[in-house]
């Protein structure tokens, strides 16, 4: 099988009457022979074949590091067509082929006679593909008509007029990552062939369904948002709540944790596909899979209505009742909120601040009202979101907890502490790049060797210090083990003070101490 990249729409190449462009160097009898024998079928295959398509993730060791592959299983007749037509192609000049690709064979008055089998093949090929690759991270299947969803068997049945082939998809927006996709069930989309094979509806709906998985890496706050919640917003926000979520690989604690967000996007109780027994739910439209656009971000040019990550943040404010759209001081002179608030995101297991108390004392000397908090998987998300929204500056070491930046008010300052180990690319791709679109001012603080506990674990001439790229080349697991899982930090308070002073310059609060 050959790996190719698929696109939302493709058309087969056409030879038409390409052979009439052949040079006068070819005799009329040879041209007639070639035309009679070869013009009955196109000489190329569409880049996207709708038969038995399986979307398979490429292998990879880190976020965004793998190349997406789409495996296409073409039937034997297609291979035969290619072999037959390659001989014809060789018999025409390069100029003739060039004109054929431009569609010269479709000129008025030219005709191509097809047998019944060829006409049926052309009709099937002209149908809009049910599934398409929407990004290197995501595939989405979409259909409208008589749609029947049987969640317990991960099957979506379509009327035959929509497709004559089966399609398969794992509806999780991280298809390039083998480790993530291994925890996602595969869904089959196929036509029912007659009344006997058409499953009987047990419940009918008038709104579209969005089918997606919360398997993969969910449970890590960064992946909860970048793999599921932001893509879900992109896919469903256009419906104004009039959409039904059908969730695969469901986890009750996850549904509970993010229930307020789900309720902002859908007016209906979610359907747990895996526990839906033998129910057959019938919809006028179905979307299987979520569209990924960018890490923790939305591309307004690709969304209906041009909505953006700013709209996503507004949705979060509505979900959790967040009071501050912007980082501005209170108008009350007796209110503590006249002081800028600094939130330190604490960590305990790895990448922990070893001088957290000293950092807080130094920040208070600059005039900050300081809070320290550690988000955990069991943390009440709404309560933590309100704490983050109260902050004017948030600082933390690179990690999932920094995803709480989505709750910061516009104009707030976000400081990412980057661990030692040439991890600037990781810090950039995950949190730095999304910051401006979230209307945040981004700063970073890069840990030096004498601020890292790695200096206690390795000699100064070890490649961990002298050649970090040699560690990177060993793959994500080794990089993570050395630089993420086994490193704590102790920022120099003098250097950190300069970073906090820079942060203060971006805030409108009254400041007396510097």
CSV table of C-alpha atoms in Angstrom, one decimal:
chain,number,residue,atom,x,y,z
A,1,UNK,CA,0.0,0.0,0.0
A,2,UNK,CA,1.1,3.5,-0.7
A,3,UNK,CA,0.9,6.3,1.9
A,4,UNK,CA,-0.5,9.6,0.5
A,5,UNK,CA,-2.0,12.8,2.0
A,6,UNK,CA,-5.7,13.1,1.5
A,7,UNK,CA,-7.6,16.3,0.7
A,8,UNK,CA,-11.2,17.3,1.1
A,9,UNK,CA,-12.1,17.0,-2.6
A,10,UNK,CA,-10.3,15.5,-5.5
A,11,UNK,CA,-11.3,14.8,-9.1
A,12,UNK,CA,-9.8,12.1,-11.4
A,13,UNK,CA,-7.6,13.2,-14.2
A,14,UNK,CA,-9.2,13.1,-17.6
A,15,UNK,CA,-7.7,12.1,-20.9
A,16,UNK,CA,-10.9,12.9,-22.8
A,17,UNK,CA,-9.8,13.5,-26.4
A,18,UNK,CA,-6.2,14.3,-25.3
A,19,UNK,CA,-4.9,12.1,-28.1
A,20,UNK,CA,-6.1,14.6,-30.7
A,21,UNK,CA,-3.5,17.0,-29.4
A,22,UNK,CA,-0.8,14.5,-30.4
A,23,UNK,CA,1.7,15.9,-32.8
A,24,UNK,CA,1.5,15.4,-36.6
A,25,UNK,CA,4.5,13.1,-36.0
A,26,UNK,CA,1.9,10.4,-35.1
A,27,UNK,CA,0.1,9.0,-38.1
A,28,UNK,CA,-3.7,9.1,-38.3
A,29,UNK,CA,-4.1,5.4,-38.1
A,30,UNK,CA,-2.0,5.1,-34.9
A,31,UNK,CA,-4.0,7.9,-33.3
A,32,UNK,CA,-7.3,6.2,-34.2
A,33,UNK,CA,-6.0,2.9,-32.8
A,34,UNK,CA,-5.0,4.5,-29.5
A,35,UNK,CA,-8.2,6.5,-29.1
A,36,UNK,CA,-10.4,3.5,-29.8
A,37,UNK,CA,-8.6,1.4,-27.3
A,38,UNK,CA,-7.8,3.7,-24.4
A,39,UNK,CA,-10.2,6.7,-24.2
A,40,UNK,CA,-12.9,4.7,-22.3
A,41,UNK,CA,-11.3,5.2,-18.9
A,42,UNK,CA,-9.4,7.9,-17.1
A,43,UNK,CA,-5.7,7.3,-16.8
A,44,UNK,CA,-5.3,8.5,-13.2
A,45,UNK,CA,-6.8,7.7,-9.8
A,46,UNK,CA,-8.3,10.3,-7.5
A,47,UNK,CA,-5.9,11.2,-4.6
A,48,UNK,CA,-8.8,10.3,-2.3
A,49,UNK,CA,-10.5,6.9,-2.9
A,50,UNK,CA,-13.7,6.4,-0.9
A,51,UNK,CA,-13.4,2.6,-0.7
A,52,UNK,CA,-12.4,1.0,2.6
A,53,UNK,CA,-10.4,4.1,3.7
A,54,UNK,CA,-8.7,3.7,7.1
A,55,UNK,CA,-7.2,6.7,8.8
A,56,UNK,CA,-4.1,5.4,10.5
A,57,UNK,CA,-1.8,7.5,12.7
A,58,UNK,CA,1.9,7.8,12.0
A,59,UNK,CA,4.4,6.7,14.7
A,60,UNK,CA,5.8,9.5,16.8
A,61,UNK,CA,7.4,10.4,20.0
A,62,UNK,CA,6.3,13.9,20.7
A,63,UNK,CA,3.6,16.5,20.1
A,64,UNK,CA,3.6,17.4,16.5
A,65,UNK,CA,6.7,15.3,15.7
A,66,UNK,CA,5.1,12.7,13.6
A,67,UNK,CA,3.9,12.8,10.0
A,68,UNK,CA,0.3,11.9,9.3
A,69,UNK,CA,-0.3,9.0,6.9
A,70,UNK,CA,-3.6,7.9,5.3
A,71,UNK,CA,-3.6,4.3,4.2
A,72,UNK,CA,-5.7,3.7,1.1
A,73,UNK,CA,-6.7,0.2,0.2
A,74,UNK,CA,-7.6,0.3,-3.5
A,75,UNK,CA,-9.4,-2.5,-5.2
A,76,UNK,CA,-7.8,-4.7,-7.8
A,77,UNK,CA,-9.8,-3.1,-10.7
A,78,UNK,CA,-8.2,0.2,-10.0
A,79,UNK,CA,-4.7,-1.3,-10.3
A,80,UNK,CA,-5.7,-2.9,-13.6
A,81,UNK,CA,-6.9,0.5,-14.9
A,82,UNK,CA,-3.5,2.1,-14.1
A,83,UNK,CA,-1.6,-0.7,-15.9
A,84,UNK,CA,-3.8,-0.5,-19.0
A,85,UNK,CA,-3.6,3.3,-19.2
A,86,UNK,CA,0.2,3.7,-18.5
A,87,UNK,CA,0.9,2.2,-22.0
A,88,UNK,CA,-1.4,4.8,-23.6
A,89,UNK,CA,0.2,7.6,-21.7
A,90,UNK,CA,3.6,6.6,-23.0
A,91,UNK,CA,2.3,6.8,-26.6
A,92,UNK,CA,1.5,10.5,-26.4
A,93,UNK,CA,3.9,13.4,-26.4
A,94,UNK,CA,4.6,15.4,-23.3
A,95,UNK,CA,2.7,18.3,-24.9
A,96,UNK,CA,-0.3,16.2,-25.4
A,97,UNK,CA,-0.3,15.1,-21.8
A,98,UNK,CA,0.1,18.6,-20.6
A,99,UNK,CA,-3.0,19.7,-22.6
A,100,UNK,CA,-4.9,16.7,-21.3
A,101,UNK,CA,-4.3,17.7,-17.7
A,102,UNK,CA,-5.7,21.1,-18.5
A,103,UNK,CA,-8.9,19.5,-19.6
A,104,UNK,CA,-8.6,20.1,-23.3
A,105,UNK,CA,-10.6,16.9,-23.9
A,106,UNK,CA,-13.7,18.6,-22.4
A,107,UNK,CA,-14.0,21.0,-25.3
A,108,UNK,CA,-17.5,21.5,-26.7
A,109,UNK,CA,-18.4,18.8,-29.2
A,110,UNK,CA,-16.1,16.1,-27.9
A,111,UNK,CA,-17.7,13.0,-26.5
A,112,UNK,CA,-16.5,9.9,-24.6
A,113,UNK,CA,-18.6,6.7,-24.8
A,114,UNK,CA,-18.7,4.7,-21.6
A,115,UNK,CA,-20.2,1.3,-20.9
A,116,UNK,CA,-22.6,0.8,-18.0
A,117,UNK,CA,-19.9,-0.3,-15.6
A,118,UNK,CA,-17.8,2.7,-16.4
A,119,UNK,CA,-20.8,5.0,-15.9
A,120,UNK,CA,-21.5,3.5,-12.5
A,121,UNK,CA,-17.8,3.9,-11.5
A,122,UNK,CA,-17.9,7.6,-12.6
A,123,UNK,CA,-21.1,8.2,-10.7
A,124,UNK,CA,-19.6,6.7,-7.5
A,125,UNK,CA,-16.4,8.7,-7.9
A,126,UNK,CA,-18.4,12.0,-8.2
A,127,UNK,CA,-19.9,11.7,-4.7
A,128,UNK,CA,-18.5,14.1,-2.2
A,129,UNK,CA,-16.1,12.2,0.1
A,130,UNK,CA,-17.6,11.5,3.5
A,131,UNK,CA,-14.3,11.8,5.4
A,132,UNK,CA,-11.4,14.2,4.9
A,133,UNK,CA,-8.2,15.3,6.6
A,134,UNK,CA,-8.8,18.7,8.1
A,135,UNK,CA,-5.3,19.1,9.5
A,136,UNK,CA,-2.2,17.0,10.2
A,137,UNK,CA,-3.8,16.2,13.5
A,138,UNK,CA,-7.5,15.6,12.6
A,139,UNK,CA,-9.8,13.7,10.3
A,140,UNK,CA,-13.5,14.6,10.2
A,141,UNK,CA,-16.3,12.6,8.6
A,142,UNK,CA,-19.6,14.5,7.8
A,143,UNK,CA,-22.9,13.5,6.2
A,144,UNK,CA,-26.4,14.8,6.0
A,145,UNK,CA,-29.6,12.8,5.3
A,146,UNK,CA,-30.9,9.6,6.9
A,147,UNK,CA,-28.2,9.0,9.6
A,148,UNK,CA,-28.4,6.3,12.2
A,149,UNK,CA,-25.9,6.0,15.1
A,150,UNK,CA,-25.5,2.9,17.1
A,151,UNK,CA,-23.0,3.9,19.7
A,152,UNK,CA,-22.6,0.5,21.4
A,153,UNK,CA,-21.1,-0.9,18.2
A,154,UNK,CA,-19.3,2.3,17.2
A,155,UNK,CA,-21.2,2.3,13.9
A,156,UNK,CA,-22.8,5.1,11.9
A,157,UNK,CA,-25.2,4.0,9.1
A,158,UNK,CA,-25.9,6.2,6.1
A,159,UNK,CA,-28.4,5.9,3.3
A,160,UNK,CA,-26.8,4.4,0.2
A,161,UNK,CA,-27.2,7.6,-1.8
A,162,UNK,CA,-24.5,9.3,0.4
A,163,UNK,CA,-21.8,6.6,-0.1
A,164,UNK,CA,-21.4,3.1,-1.3
A,165,UNK,CA,-18.3,2.4,0.7
A,166,UNK,CA,-17.2,2.0,4.3
A,167,UNK,CA,-15.1,4.6,6.1
A,168,UNK,CA,-13.3,4.3,9.4
A,169,UNK,CA,-12.2,6.9,11.8
A,170,UNK,CA,-10.8,7.3,15.3
A,171,UNK,CA,-12.6,10.5,16.4
A,172,UNK,CA,-9.8,12.1,18.5
A,173,UNK,CA,-7.7,15.1,17.3
A,174,UNK,CA,-4.3,13.6,17.7
A,175,UNK,CA,-4.2,11.0,14.9
A,176,UNK,CA,-0.5,11.5,14.4
A,177,UNK,CA,0.4,10.1,17.9
A,178,UNK,CA,0.3,6.3,18.2
A,179,UNK,CA,0.4,6.4,22.0
A,180,UNK,CA,-2.7,8.6,22.1
A,181,UNK,CA,-4.7,7.0,19.4
A,182,UNK,CA,-4.2,3.5,20.9
A,183,UNK,CA,-6.7,4.5,23.6
A,184,UNK,CA,-9.4,5.5,21.1
A,185,UNK,CA,-12.0,3.1,19.6
A,186,UNK,CA,-12.4,3.0,15.9
A,187,UNK,CA,-15.8,3.9,14.4
A,188,UNK,CA,-17.2,2.5,11.1
A,189,UNK,CA,-19.4,4.6,8.8
A,190,UNK,CA,-21.2,2.5,6.2
A,191,UNK,CA,-24.3,2.4,4.1
A,192,UNK,CA,-27.3,0.2,4.8
A,193,UNK,CA,-28.0,-1.7,1.6
A,194,UNK,CA,-31.7,-2.5,1.9
A,195,UNK,CA,-34.6,-2.4,4.3
A,196,UNK,CA,-33.4,-5.5,6.1
A,197,UNK,CA,-30.0,-4.1,7.0
A,198,UNK,CA,-31.4,-0.6,7.9
A,199,UNK,CA,-31.4,-0.5,11.8
A,200,UNK,CA,-34.7,0.7,13.2
A,201,UNK,CA,-34.6,4.1,15.0
A,202,UNK,CA,-35.2,3.9,18.7
A,203,UNK,CA,-35.1,7.7,19.0
A,204,UNK,CA,-35.3,10.6,16.5
A,205,UNK,CA,-33.6,14.0,16.7
A,206,UNK,CA,-34.0,17.2,14.8
A,207,UNK,CA,-30.5,18.5,15.6
A,208,UNK,CA,-27.1,17.4,14.3
A,209,UNK,CA,-24.9,15.0,16.2
A,210,UNK,CA,-21.2,15.4,16.9
A,211,UNK,CA,-19.4,12.2,17.6
A,212,UNK,CA,-16.0,12.4,19.4
A,213,UNK,CA,-13.8,10.5,21.8
A,214,UNK,CA,-12.4,11.5,25.2
A,215,UNK,CA,-9.8,8.7,25.2
A,216,UNK,CA,-6.3,9.5,24.2
A,217,UNK,CA,-4.4,11.7,26.7
A,218,UNK,CA,-7.3,13.2,28.5
A,219,UNK,CA,-6.8,13.6,32.2
A,220,UNK,CA,-3.8,15.9,31.5
A,221,UNK,CA,-5.2,19.5,31.4
A,222,UNK,CA,-3.2,20.5,28.4
A,223,UNK,CA,-4.5,17.6,26.3
A,224,UNK,CA,-8.1,18.1,27.7
A,225,UNK,CA,-8.1,21.5,26.1
A,226,UNK,CA,-5.9,21.2,23.0
A,227,UNK,CA,-7.1,17.7,21.9
A,228,UNK,CA,-10.7,18.0,22.9
A,229,UNK,CA,-12.3,21.2,24.2
A,230,UNK,CA,-10.8,23.7,21.7
A,231,UNK,CA,-11.5,21.3,18.7
A,232,UNK,CA,-15.0,20.7,20.1
A,233,UNK,CA,-15.6,24.5,20.2
A,234,UNK,CA,-14.3,24.8,16.6
A,235,UNK,CA,-16.6,22.0,15.5
A,236,UNK,CA,-19.8,22.8,17.5
A,237,UNK,CA,-19.9,26.6,18.3
A,238,UNK,CA,-21.6,27.4,15.0
A,239,UNK,CA,-24.8,25.5,16.1
A,240,UNK,CA,-25.6,27.8,19.0
A,241,UNK,CA,-26.2,24.9,21.4
A,242,UNK,CA,-28.5,23.1,19.0
A,243,UNK,CA,-26.3,20.0,18.7
A,244,UNK,CA,-26.2,16.6,20.4
A,245,UNK,CA,-22.8,15.3,21.6
A,246,UNK,CA,-22.3,11.5,21.3
A,247,UNK,CA,-19.1,10.8,23.4
A,248,UNK,CA,-17.0,7.7,23.0
A,249,UNK,CA,-14.5,6.3,25.5
A,250,UNK,CA,-16.3,8.3,28.1
A,251,UNK,CA,-15.1,8.8,31.7
A,252,UNK,CA,-17.6,9.9,34.2
A,253,UNK,CA,-15.2,12.1,36.2
A,254,UNK,CA,-14.1,13.9,32.9
A,255,UNK,CA,-17.7,14.6,32.0
A,256,UNK,CA,-18.3,15.9,35.5
A,257,UNK,CA,-15.2,18.1,35.5
A,258,UNK,CA,-16.0,19.8,32.2
A,259,UNK,CA,-19.8,19.6,32.4
A,260,UNK,CA,-20.2,23.4,32.5
A,261,UNK,CA,-18.2,23.8,29.3
A,262,UNK,CA,-20.2,21.1,27.5
A,263,UNK,CA,-23.4,22.8,28.6
A,264,UNK,CA,-22.3,26.0,27.0
A,265,UNK,CA,-21.8,24.2,23.7
A,266,UNK,CA,-24.8,21.9,23.7
A,267,UNK,CA,-28.3,22.3,25.2
A,268,UNK,CA,-28.7,18.6,25.5
A,269,UNK,CA,-27.4,15.9,27.9
A,270,UNK,CA,-24.5,14.1,26.4
A,271,UNK,CA,-24.9,10.5,25.1
A,272,UNK,CA,-22.4,8.0,26.5
A,273,UNK,CA,-21.9,5.9,23.3
A,274,UNK,CA,-20.2,3.0,25.0
A,275,UNK,CA,-23.1,2.5,27.4
A,276,UNK,CA,-26.0,3.2,25.0
A,277,UNK,CA,-26.9,-0.5,24.9
A,278,UNK,CA,-28.8,-1.3,21.6
A,279,UNK,CA,-30.1,2.2,21.1
A,280,UNK,CA,-30.2,3.4,17.5
A,281,UNK,CA,-30.4,7.2,17.4
A,282,UNK,CA,-31.4,8.9,14.1
A,283,UNK,CA,-30.1,12.3,13.1
A,284,UNK,CA,-30.5,14.6,10.1
A,285,UNK,CA,-26.7,15.3,10.1
A,286,UNK,CA,-23.7,13.8,11.8
A,287,UNK,CA,-20.1,15.0,12.3
A,288,UNK,CA,-17.6,12.4,13.5
A,289,UNK,CA,-14.3,13.7,14.7
A,290,UNK,CA,-13.2,17.2,15.8
A,291,UNK,CA,-11.3,19.7,13.8
A,292,UNK,CA,-7.9,20.7,15.1
A,293,UNK,CA,-6.4,24.0,13.9
A,294,UNK,CA,-3.6,25.0,16.2
A,295,UNK,CA,-2.3,24.3,19.7
A,296,UNK,CA,-4.7,25.9,22.1
A,297,UNK,CA,-6.0,28.1,19.3
A,298,UNK,CA,-8.6,28.8,16.7
A,299,UNK,CA,-8.0,30.1,13.1
A,300,UNK,CA,-10.8,32.6,12.5
A,301,UNK,CA,-10.3,32.3,8.7
A,302,UNK,CA,-11.4,28.7,8.9
A,303,UNK,CA,-14.4,29.0,11.2
A,304,UNK,CA,-18.0,29.8,10.2
A,305,UNK,CA,-18.6,33.4,11.2
A,306,UNK,CA,-14.9,34.0,11.9
A,307,UNK,CA,-15.0,33.2,15.6
A,308,UNK,CA,-11.7,33.0,17.4
A,309,UNK,CA,-10.0,31.9,20.6
A,310,UNK,CA,-11.3,35.2,22.1
A,311,UNK,CA,-14.8,33.8,21.7
A,312,UNK,CA,-13.6,30.6,23.3
A,313,UNK,CA,-12.4,32.5,26.3
A,314,UNK,CA,-15.7,34.4,26.5
A,315,UNK,CA,-17.5,31.1,26.5
A,316,UNK,CA,-15.3,30.0,29.4
A,317,UNK,CA,-16.2,33.1,31.3
A,318,UNK,CA,-19.8,32.4,30.9
A,319,UNK,CA,-19.4,28.8,31.9
A,320,UNK,CA,-17.7,29.6,35.2
A,321,UNK,CA,-19.0,33.1,36.0
A,322,UNK,CA,-15.6,34.8,35.6
A,323,UNK,CA,-15.9,38.4,36.5
A,324,UNK,CA,-12.9,40.0,34.9
A,325,UNK,CA,-12.8,40.3,31.1
A,326,UNK,CA,-9.7,42.5,31.5
A,327,UNK,CA,-6.8,42.9,33.9
A,328,UNK,CA,-7.7,46.2,35.4
A,329,UNK,CA,-7.7,47.5,39.0
A,330,UNK,CA,-10.8,48.0,41.0
A,331,UNK,CA,-12.2,51.5,41.2
A,332,UNK,CA,-12.5,51.2,45.0
A,333,UNK,CA,-9.5,52.8,46.8
A,334,UNK,CA,-9.9,50.5,49.8
A,335,UNK,CA,-10.1,47.3,47.7
A,336,UNK,CA,-7.1,45.0,47.8
A,337,UNK,CA,-7.5,44.5,44.1
A,338,UNK,CA,-5.9,47.9,43.6
A,339,UNK,CA,-2.7,45.9,44.0
A,340,UNK,CA,-1.7,43.7,41.0
A,341,UNK,CA,-2.2,40.0,41.9
A,342,UNK,CA,0.6,37.5,41.1
A,343,UNK,CA,-0.5,33.8,41.0
A,344,UNK,CA,2.3,31.3,41.3
A,345,UNK,CA,1.4,27.9,39.8
A,346,UNK,CA,3.0,25.4,42.2
A,347,UNK,CA,4.2,21.9,41.4
A,348,UNK,CA,5.3,19.1,43.7
A,349,UNK,CA,6.3,16.0,41.8
A,350,UNK,CA,8.7,17.5,39.2
A,351,UNK,CA,9.7,20.9,37.9
A,352,UNK,CA,8.9,22.3,41.4
A,353,UNK,CA,10.0,25.7,42.6
A,354,UNK,CA,12.5,25.0,45.5
A,355,UNK,CA,12.4,28.6,46.7
A,356,UNK,CA,8.7,29.3,46.4
A,357,UNK,CA,8.4,31.2,49.6
A,358,UNK,CA,11.4,33.4,48.7
A,359,UNK,CA,9.8,34.2,45.4
A,360,UNK,CA,6.5,35.2,47.1
A,361,UNK,CA,8.3,37.4,49.6
A,362,UNK,CA,10.3,39.1,46.8
A,363,UNK,CA,7.1,39.7,44.7
A,364,UNK,CA,5.3,41.2,47.7
A,365,UNK,CA,8.2,43.6,48.2
A,366,UNK,CA,7.4,44.8,44.6
A,367,UNK,CA,3.8,45.5,45.5
A,368,UNK,CA,2.2,42.3,44.4
A,369,UNK,CA,-0.7,40.6,46.2
A,370,UNK,CA,0.6,37.0,45.9
A,371,UNK,CA,-1.3,33.7,45.8
A,372,UNK,CA,0.2,30.2,45.4
A,373,UNK,CA,-1.9,27.3,44.2
A,374,UNK,CA,-1.4,23.9,42.7
A,375,UNK,CA,-4.0,22.6,40.2
A,376,UNK,CA,-4.5,18.8,40.5
A,377,UNK,CA,-6.7,16.4,38.5
A,378,UNK,CA,-9.2,16.5,41.4
A,379,UNK,CA,-9.2,20.3,41.7
A,380,UNK,CA,-12.6,22.0,41.3
A,381,UNK,CA,-12.0,23.5,37.9
A,382,UNK,CA,-14.6,26.3,38.4
A,383,UNK,CA,-13.0,27.4,41.7
A,384,UNK,CA,-9.5,27.4,40.2
A,385,UNK,CA,-10.7,29.2,37.1
A,386,UNK,CA,-12.0,32.0,39.3
A,387,UNK,CA,-8.7,32.2,41.1
A,388,UNK,CA,-6.8,32.5,37.8
A,389,UNK,CA,-9.2,35.1,36.5
A,390,UNK,CA,-8.4,37.2,39.6
A,391,UNK,CA,-4.7,37.3,38.7
A,392,UNK,CA,-2.9,40.0,36.7
A,393,UNK,CA,0.3,38.0,36.4
A,394,UNK,CA,0.6,34.2,36.4
A,395,UNK,CA,4.0,32.4,36.6
A,396,UNK,CA,4.8,28.7,36.5
A,397,UNK,CA,7.3,26.2,35.2
A,398,UNK,CA,6.4,24.6,31.9
A,399,UNK,CA,3.7,21.9,32.4
A,400,UNK,CA,0.0,21.1,32.0
A,401,UNK,CA,-0.9,23.5,34.9
A,402,UNK,CA,0.0,26.5,32.7
A,403,UNK,CA,-3.1,25.6,30.5
A,404,UNK,CA,-5.0,27.6,33.1
A,405,UNK,CA,-3.8,30.6,31.1
A,406,UNK,CA,-7.2,30.3,29.2
A,407,UNK,CA,-8.9,31.8,32.3
A,408,UNK,CA,-6.6,34.9,32.6
A,409,UNK,CA,-8.3,38.2,31.8
A,410,UNK,CA,-7.2,40.0,28.6
A,411,UNK,CA,-4.2,42.2,29.2
A,412,UNK,CA,-2.7,39.9,31.9
A,413,UNK,CA,0.9,38.9,31.9
A,414,UNK,CA,1.8,35.2,31.5
A,415,UNK,CA,5.4,34.1,32.6
A,416,UNK,CA,6.5,30.7,31.6
A,417,UNK,CA,9.6,29.4,33.4
A,418,UNK,CA,11.5,27.2,30.9
A,419,UNK,CA,13.5,24.3,32.4
A,420,UNK,CA,17.1,23.8,31.3
A,421,UNK,CA,17.7,21.5,28.3
A,422,UNK,CA,17.1,23.6,25.1
A,423,UNK,CA,13.3,23.3,25.6
A,424,UNK,CA,12.5,26.7,24.1
A,425,UNK,CA,10.8,25.0,21.1
A,426,UNK,CA,8.5,23.1,23.4
A,427,UNK,CA,7.7,26.2,25.5
A,428,UNK,CA,7.0,28.1,22.3
A,429,UNK,CA,4.7,25.6,20.6
A,430,UNK,CA,2.6,24.8,23.7
A,431,UNK,CA,2.1,28.2,25.5
A,432,UNK,CA,4.1,31.1,24.0
A,433,UNK,CA,2.5,31.0,20.5
A,434,UNK,CA,-1.2,30.9,21.8
A,435,UNK,CA,-0.6,33.8,24.2
A,436,UNK,CA,-1.0,36.8,21.9
A,437,UNK,CA,-4.2,35.5,20.4
A,438,UNK,CA,-5.6,35.1,23.9
A,439,UNK,CA,-4.7,38.8,24.4
A,440,UNK,CA,-2.0,38.0,27.0
A,441,UNK,CA,1.5,39.5,27.3
A,442,UNK,CA,4.0,36.7,27.3
A,443,UNK,CA,7.3,36.7,29.1
A,444,UNK,CA,9.6,33.8,29.8
A,445,UNK,CA,12.3,33.0,32.4
A,446,UNK,CA,14.9,30.5,31.2
A,447,UNK,CA,16.5,28.3,33.8
A,448,UNK,CA,20.3,28.3,33.9
A,449,UNK,CA,22.5,25.3,35.0
A,450,UNK,CA,23.1,26.6,38.5
A,451,UNK,CA,19.3,27.1,39.0
A,452,UNK,CA,18.6,23.5,38.1
A,453,UNK,CA,18.8,20.3,40.2
A,454,UNK,CA,20.4,18.7,37.2
A,455,UNK,CA,23.7,20.3,38.3
A,456,UNK,CA,23.5,18.0,41.4
A,457,UNK,CA,22.8,14.9,39.3
A,458,UNK,CA,25.3,15.2,36.4
A,459,UNK,CA,28.9,16.4,36.1
A,460,UNK,CA,29.4,19.8,34.3
A,461,UNK,CA,30.9,18.2,31.2
A,462,UNK,CA,28.0,15.7,30.8
A,463,UNK,CA,26.1,16.0,27.4
A,464,UNK,CA,23.0,16.9,29.5
A,465,UNK,CA,24.7,20.3,29.8
A,466,UNK,CA,27.1,20.5,26.9
A,467,UNK,CA,25.0,18.9,24.2
A,468,UNK,CA,21.3,18.8,25.0
A,469,UNK,CA,20.4,18.0,21.4
A,470,UNK,CA,22.1,14.6,21.8
A,471,UNK,CA,19.5,13.9,24.5
A,472,UNK,CA,16.7,15.1,22.2
A,473,UNK,CA,17.8,12.8,19.4
A,474,UNK,CA,17.2,9.8,21.7
A,475,UNK,CA,13.5,10.5,21.5
A,476,UNK,CA,10.7,12.1,23.6
A,477,UNK,CA,10.8,9.6,26.4
A,478,UNK,CA,14.5,10.2,27.1
A,479,UNK,CA,14.1,14.0,26.7
A,480,UNK,CA,11.1,13.9,29.1
A,481,UNK,CA,12.9,11.6,31.6
A,482,UNK,CA,16.0,13.9,31.9
A,483,UNK,CA,14.7,17.4,31.5
A,484,UNK,CA,11.1,17.2,32.6
A,485,UNK,CA,10.6,14.4,35.1
A,486,UNK,CA,13.8,14.7,37.0
A,487,UNK,CA,14.4,18.5,37.2
A,488,UNK,CA,13.4,21.0,39.9
A,489,UNK,CA,14.3,24.6,39.7
A,490,UNK,CA,15.5,27.4,42.0
A,491,UNK,CA,15.3,30.8,40.1
A,492,UNK,CA,17.8,33.5,41.2
A,493,UNK,CA,15.6,36.0,43.0
A,494,UNK,CA,17.6,38.9,41.6
A,495,UNK,CA,17.1,37.8,38.0
A,496,UNK,CA,13.5,36.9,38.6
A,497,UNK,CA,12.9,40.3,40.2
A,498,UNK,CA,13.8,41.9,36.8
A,499,UNK,CA,11.3,39.8,35.0
A,500,UNK,CA,8.5,40.7,37.5
A,501,UNK,CA,9.4,44.4,37.2
A,502,UNK,CA,9.0,44.0,33.4
A,503,UNK,CA,5.6,42.4,34.0
A,504,UNK,CA,4.5,45.4,36.1
A,505,UNK,CA,5.2,47.8,33.2
A,506,UNK,CA,2.3,46.2,31.2
A,507,UNK,CA,-0.2,46.6,34.0
A,508,UNK,CA,-2.4,49.7,34.6
A,509,UNK,CA,-2.4,49.3,38.5
A,510,UNK,CA,-1.1,52.0,40.8
A,511,UNK,CA,2.3,51.0,42.0
A,512,UNK,CA,4.4,52.7,44.7
A,513,UNK,CA,7.1,50.0,45.4
A,514,UNK,CA,9.6,48.9,42.8
